[in-house]
Coordinates of C-alpha atoms and ligand atoms in Angstrom, one line a residue:
M625 CA 106.5 77.3 63.3
L626 CA 105.5 77.3 59.7
A627 CA 103.6 74.7 57.6
C628 CA 102.8 74.5 54.0
R629 CA 99.1 73.9 53.6
I630 CA 97.0 73.3 50.4
H631 CA 93.5 74.7 51.0
A632 CA 92.2 73.9 47.6
R633 CA 93.3 73.9 43.9
D634 CA 96.0 76.5 43.3
D635 CA 95.7 77.7 46.8
L636 CA 98.9 76.8 48.8
R637 CA 99.7 78.9 51.8
I638 CA 102.6 79.1 54.3
E639 CA 101.0 79.5 57.7
P640 CA 102.1 79.5 61.3
V641 CA 100.8 76.5 63.2
A642 CA 101.5 75.3 66.8
T643 CA 104.6 73.2 67.2
P644 CA 103.6 69.7 68.2
E645 CA 104.7 67.7 71.2
A646 CA 105.9 64.2 71.2
G647 CA 103.9 61.8 73.2
P648 CA 105.2 58.5 74.9
G649 CA 107.1 56.6 72.2
Q650 CA 107.3 59.5 69.8
V651 CA 109.9 61.6 68.2
L652 CA 109.8 65.4 67.6
L653 CA 111.5 65.9 64.2
R654 CA 112.8 69.0 62.4
L655 CA 112.3 68.9 58.6
G656 CA 115.5 68.2 56.8
A657 CA 114.5 68.0 53.2
G658 CA 111.2 67.1 51.7
G659 CA 110.9 66.0 48.0
I660 CA 107.9 67.1 46.0
C661 CA 106.3 64.2 44.3
G662 CA 103.7 63.9 41.6
S663 CA 100.9 63.4 44.1
D664 CA 101.8 66.6 45.8
L665 CA 101.6 68.4 42.5
H666 CA 98.3 67.0 41.8
Y667 CA 96.9 68.1 45.2
Y668 CA 98.3 71.6 44.5
Y669 CA 97.3 72.1 40.9
E670 CA 94.2 70.1 40.7
G671 CA 92.9 70.0 44.3
R672 CA 92.9 66.2 44.1
N673 CA 95.0 63.2 43.4
G674 CA 93.0 60.7 41.4
S675 CA 90.0 59.9 43.6
F676 CA 91.5 61.7 46.7
V677 CA 90.0 65.1 47.0
V678 CA 91.3 67.9 49.3
R679 CA 88.4 68.6 51.7
E680 CA 90.3 70.4 54.4
P681 CA 93.7 72.1 54.4
L682 CA 96.3 69.5 53.6
I683 CA 99.9 69.6 54.6
P684 CA 101.5 67.6 51.6
G685 CA 104.9 65.8 51.7
H686 CA 105.6 62.1 52.1
E687 CA 109.3 62.0 51.0
A688 CA 111.3 63.5 53.9
S689 CA 114.3 63.4 56.0
A690 CA 114.7 65.1 59.4
T691 CA 116.9 65.6 62.3
V692 CA 115.8 64.5 65.8
A693 CA 114.8 67.5 67.8
A694 CA 113.4 65.8 71.0
I695 CA 112.5 62.3 72.1
A696 CA 109.8 61.3 74.5
P697 CA 110.1 58.7 77.3
G698 CA 110.4 55.2 76.0
V699 CA 112.1 56.0 72.7
T700 CA 115.3 54.0 72.1
R701 CA 115.6 53.8 68.4
V702 CA 116.9 57.3 67.9
K703 CA 118.6 60.1 69.9
V704 CA 118.5 63.9 69.7
G705 CA 120.6 65.1 66.7
D706 CA 120.3 62.0 64.7
K707 CA 119.7 62.3 60.9
V708 CA 116.7 60.1 59.9
A709 CA 114.8 59.1 56.8
V710 CA 111.2 59.2 57.7
S711 CA 108.9 56.4 56.5
P712 CA 105.5 57.9 55.6
S713 CA 103.8 54.6 55.9
H714 CA 101.8 53.9 59.0
A715 CA 100.2 50.4 58.7
C716 CA 98.0 49.0 61.5
G717 CA 100.3 46.0 62.1
K718 CA 97.2 43.9 62.9
C719 CA 95.1 43.2 59.9
D720 CA 95.5 40.1 57.7
Y721 CA 97.8 41.8 55.1
C722 CA 99.9 43.3 57.7
R723 CA 100.3 39.8 59.4
E724 CA 101.2 38.2 56.1
G725 CA 104.0 40.7 55.7
R726 CA 102.4 43.0 53.1
E727 CA 102.0 46.1 55.3
H728 CA 101.7 48.4 52.3
L729 CA 98.3 46.8 51.5
C730 CA 97.2 47.3 55.0
R731 CA 93.4 47.7 55.5
N732 CA 93.8 50.5 57.8
M733 CA 96.9 52.3 56.2
R734 CA 97.5 55.9 57.3
F735 CA 100.0 57.3 54.6
L736 CA 101.3 60.8 55.4
G737 CA 100.4 63.7 53.2
S738 CA 97.4 62.0 51.7
A739 CA 93.7 63.0 51.4
S740 CA 92.6 59.3 51.1
L741 CA 91.1 59.5 54.6
F742 CA 89.1 62.3 56.3
P743 CA 90.3 63.9 58.4
H744 CA 93.3 63.9 56.1
V745 CA 96.6 62.5 57.3
Q746 CA 98.9 65.5 57.3
G747 CA 102.3 65.3 55.7
M748 CA 105.8 66.6 56.4
F749 CA 106.1 69.9 54.7
Q750 CA 106.3 71.7 57.9
E751 CA 109.2 72.8 60.2
Y752 CA 108.5 70.3 63.0
F753 CA 106.3 67.1 63.1
V754 CA 105.9 64.1 65.4
M755 CA 106.4 60.4 64.4
G756 CA 106.4 57.1 66.2
E757 CA 109.9 56.0 66.5
R758 CA 109.2 52.9 64.3
Q759 CA 108.9 55.5 61.4
C760 CA 112.3 56.9 62.0
Y761 CA 115.4 55.3 60.3
P762 CA 118.6 56.8 61.7
V763 CA 121.7 56.9 59.5
A764 CA 125.4 57.5 60.2
G765 CA 128.0 58.9 57.7
D766 CA 128.0 62.0 55.6
V767 CA 124.9 61.3 53.5
T768 CA 123.0 64.6 53.2
L769 CA 119.5 65.2 54.4
G770 CA 118.7 65.9 50.7
E771 CA 119.9 62.6 49.6
L772 CA 118.1 60.8 52.4
A773 CA 114.8 62.3 51.4
F774 CA 115.2 60.0 48.3
A775 CA 114.4 57.0 50.5
E776 CA 110.7 56.9 49.6
P777 CA 110.9 57.2 45.9
L778 CA 113.9 54.8 45.8
A779 CA 111.8 52.4 47.7
V780 CA 109.0 52.8 45.2
A781 CA 111.5 51.9 42.4
L782 CA 112.9 48.9 44.3
H783 CA 109.5 47.6 44.9
G784 CA 108.6 48.0 41.2
V785 CA 111.6 46.0 40.2
N786 CA 110.8 43.5 43.0
R787 CA 107.4 42.9 41.6
G788 CA 108.9 41.9 38.2
P789 CA 111.0 38.9 37.3
R790 CA 114.5 38.2 38.3
L791 CA 116.6 40.5 36.1
L792 CA 119.8 38.7 35.5
G793 CA 120.2 38.4 31.7
K794 CA 117.0 40.2 31.0
S795 CA 116.2 43.3 28.8
A796 CA 114.1 45.9 30.4
L797 CA 112.0 48.9 29.2
I798 CA 111.1 51.7 31.5
T799 CA 108.5 54.2 30.2
G800 CA 108.9 57.6 31.8
A801 CA 112.3 59.1 32.9
G802 CA 111.3 61.2 35.8
T803 CA 112.4 60.6 39.4
I804 CA 110.8 57.3 39.6
G805 CA 111.9 56.3 36.1
C806 CA 115.5 57.2 36.8
L807 CA 115.4 55.4 40.2
T808 CA 114.0 52.4 38.4
V809 CA 116.9 52.4 36.1
I810 CA 119.2 52.4 39.2
A811 CA 117.1 49.6 40.8
A812 CA 117.2 47.5 37.6
R813 CA 121.0 47.9 37.4
L814 CA 121.3 46.7 41.0
A815 CA 119.2 43.7 40.1
G816 CA 121.4 42.7 37.2
A817 CA 119.5 43.6 34.1
R818 CA 121.4 43.0 30.9
S819 CA 120.2 46.0 29.1
I820 CA 118.0 49.0 30.1
T821 CA 116.0 51.1 27.7
V822 CA 114.1 54.2 28.8
S823 CA 111.5 56.2 26.9
D824 CA 110.0 59.6 27.5
V825 CA 108.5 62.5 25.6
L826 CA 111.1 65.2 26.8
D827 CA 114.8 65.3 26.2
R828 CA 115.9 66.4 29.7
P829 CA 114.5 63.4 31.6
L830 CA 116.1 61.1 29.0
A831 CA 119.5 62.7 29.5
Q832 CA 119.0 62.2 33.2
A833 CA 118.2 58.5 32.7
R834 CA 121.4 58.0 30.7
A835 CA 123.4 59.8 33.4
V836 CA 122.2 57.2 35.9
G837 CA 122.8 54.2 33.7
A838 CA 120.2 53.6 31.0
D839 CA 121.8 52.0 27.9
R840 CA 119.2 53.5 25.5
A841 CA 117.1 56.6 25.6
I842 CA 114.2 56.9 23.3
R843 CA 111.9 59.8 22.5
A844 CA 108.6 57.9 22.5
D845 CA 106.8 60.6 20.4
R846 CA 109.5 60.9 17.7
E847 CA 110.9 57.4 17.6
A848 CA 107.8 55.3 18.0
D849 CA 109.1 52.7 15.5
A850 CA 111.9 51.8 17.8
L851 CA 109.3 50.5 20.4
A852 CA 106.8 49.1 18.0
T853 CA 108.2 45.6 17.9
P854 CA 108.4 43.0 20.7
Q855 CA 111.9 43.1 22.1
F856 CA 111.8 43.4 26.0
D857 CA 111.4 40.7 28.7
V858 CA 110.1 43.1 31.2
C859 CA 108.5 46.6 31.0
Y860 CA 108.0 49.0 33.9
E861 CA 105.3 51.7 33.2
V862 CA 106.2 54.5 35.6
S863 CA 104.8 57.5 33.6
G864 CA 101.1 56.9 34.3
S865 CA 100.2 57.3 30.8
L866 CA 97.9 55.0 28.8
A867 CA 99.8 55.5 25.6
A868 CA 103.0 54.2 27.5
L869 CA 101.2 51.3 28.8
N870 CA 100.2 50.4 25.2
T871 CA 103.8 50.9 24.2
C872 CA 104.7 48.4 26.8
V873 CA 102.2 45.8 25.6
A874 CA 103.6 46.2 22.0
A875 CA 107.3 46.2 23.0
A876 CA 107.2 43.3 25.5
K877 CA 108.3 39.9 24.1
R878 CA 105.8 36.9 24.2
G879 CA 105.6 35.8 27.8
G880 CA 106.9 39.0 29.0
I881 CA 106.1 40.7 32.2
L882 CA 104.7 44.4 32.6
V883 CA 104.8 46.2 36.0
Q884 CA 102.4 49.1 36.4
V885 CA 104.1 51.6 38.7
G886 CA 102.7 55.0 37.6
T887 CA 99.3 56.3 38.5
L888 CA 97.0 56.4 35.4
P889 CA 93.9 58.7 35.3
H890 CA 91.2 57.5 37.5
E891 CA 88.6 57.1 34.7
P892 CA 87.9 53.7 33.0
L893 CA 90.5 53.5 30.0
P894 CA 90.1 51.7 26.6
F895 CA 92.7 49.0 26.8
V896 CA 93.2 46.1 24.3
V897 CA 93.4 43.0 26.4
N898 CA 93.6 40.5 23.6
E899 CA 97.3 41.3 23.3
L900 CA 97.8 40.2 26.8
M901 CA 96.1 37.0 26.1
A902 CA 97.7 36.3 22.7
K903 CA 101.3 37.2 23.9
E904 CA 100.7 35.6 27.3
L905 CA 101.8 38.7 29.1
D906 CA 101.6 39.3 32.8
L907 CA 100.4 42.7 33.9
R908 CA 101.1 43.4 37.5
G909 CA 100.6 46.3 39.8
A910 CA 103.3 47.7 42.2
F911 CA 101.8 49.9 45.0
R912 CA 104.1 51.9 47.2
W913 CA 106.6 49.5 49.0
G914 CA 107.2 47.3 52.0
I915 CA 110.6 46.2 53.2
E916 CA 112.2 48.1 50.3
F917 CA 112.1 51.2 52.3
D918 CA 114.8 49.7 54.7
W919 CA 116.9 48.7 51.7
A920 CA 116.7 52.2 50.2
V921 CA 117.9 53.9 53.3
D922 CA 121.0 51.4 53.3
Y923 CA 121.7 52.0 49.6
L924 CA 121.5 55.7 50.2
S925 CA 123.5 55.9 53.4
T926 CA 126.4 53.9 51.9
R927 CA 126.1 55.8 48.5
R928 CA 125.9 52.4 46.7
V929 CA 123.1 54.4 45.1
D930 CA 124.0 57.9 44.5
V931 CA 121.0 60.1 43.8
R932 CA 122.8 63.3 43.7
P933 CA 122.5 63.8 39.9
L934 CA 118.7 63.7 40.3
L935 CA 118.4 66.6 42.8
S936 CA 117.5 69.7 40.8
G937 CA 116.8 72.2 43.5
Q938 CA 116.1 73.0 47.1
F939 CA 113.9 75.9 48.4
P940 CA 113.2 77.1 52.0
L941 CA 109.6 76.2 53.1
Q942 CA 108.6 79.8 52.7
D943 CA 109.2 79.6 49.0
A944 CA 107.2 76.4 48.5
V945 CA 105.1 78.0 45.7
K946 CA 108.3 78.5 43.6
A947 CA 109.4 75.0 44.5
F948 CA 106.2 73.5 43.2
A949 CA 106.4 75.5 40.1
L950 CA 110.0 74.2 39.3
A951 CA 108.9 70.7 40.3
K952 CA 106.1 70.9 37.8
D953 CA 108.4 71.9 34.9
K954 CA 109.9 68.6 33.7
T955 CA 112.0 70.5 31.1
Q956 CA 113.9 72.2 34.0
S957 CA 113.8 69.7 36.9
T958 CA 113.9 66.2 38.2
K959 CA 113.4 66.2 41.9
V960 CA 112.8 69.5 43.8
Q961 CA 112.9 69.6 47.6
V962 CA 111.7 72.0 50.4
I963 CA 113.9 72.5 53.4
A964 CA 113.4 74.1 56.7
A965 CA 115.1 77.5 56.5
Ligands
ZN1110 ZN1 105.9 60.0 46.1
ZN1111 ZN1 97.1 46.4 58.7

């Protein structure tokens, strides 16, 4: 079988590897679709994602759906042929955070497709992989494997909204209109926001945000004045840009809440904290997700959330280099996926 492996910066290879076998309680999965995320792009084009550096060949991919190819004895949650969303989150279940229900903050987290640990935890851009049954979410109905691979990024967006205030009657700003920004638009609508404004520095993402329900779309670089005055109850910073975070600080009403969802550069950043104080703003982080993954699978499988407008292309695993190139070009794509050929 084939696997996509990043050896170093700009060095992505499609290589034959041994097909794994499922041990007790485990499931052998065949890749359905795997979404290329910002962190995968960082690993490929920079050889690192923030402070996580590629130190051995890394199979990327943490947003995936699959079909069940085989099950080992003891597995009851899925059967052969099932369509599943795969949770890339493997928490220990034993530490203090896990026990208080915040598994995404687990002290011993093993998150798929990440170089945060060494040896790295390999991801899902490979034809077959093995998971514990707990990480497999079977679905019925005609939802496609491509849609199902949105479970992880949708969970990120739902968690970001969950970290903010109740949204009924509230005005929201979302800085960044890529996949997570657009999914945050959808999540904020589900949560009842009165108005949703999105900003970005490219036209295509803004058009996508409008297509999934944003009320206003603003070019942050050309229409900065539109965001210079305090007007939003809550701001979600999903772009990972310091300029956008400063926009949120300026555009939030007094007493407003800012949720940082995007990953900013790892270096210390100059940031004027006094405005947080004087406007009595709350600045909160949102990291990955917890129970929201379960919700995301339900929203997708019933199509209460329809992500089809956000899927820009699918490429067989062999063409992963092309897929990454398209995923990187935000003037051409929102979400790009690799599929098992
Ligand atoms: Zn991701
Ligand atoms: Zn834990």
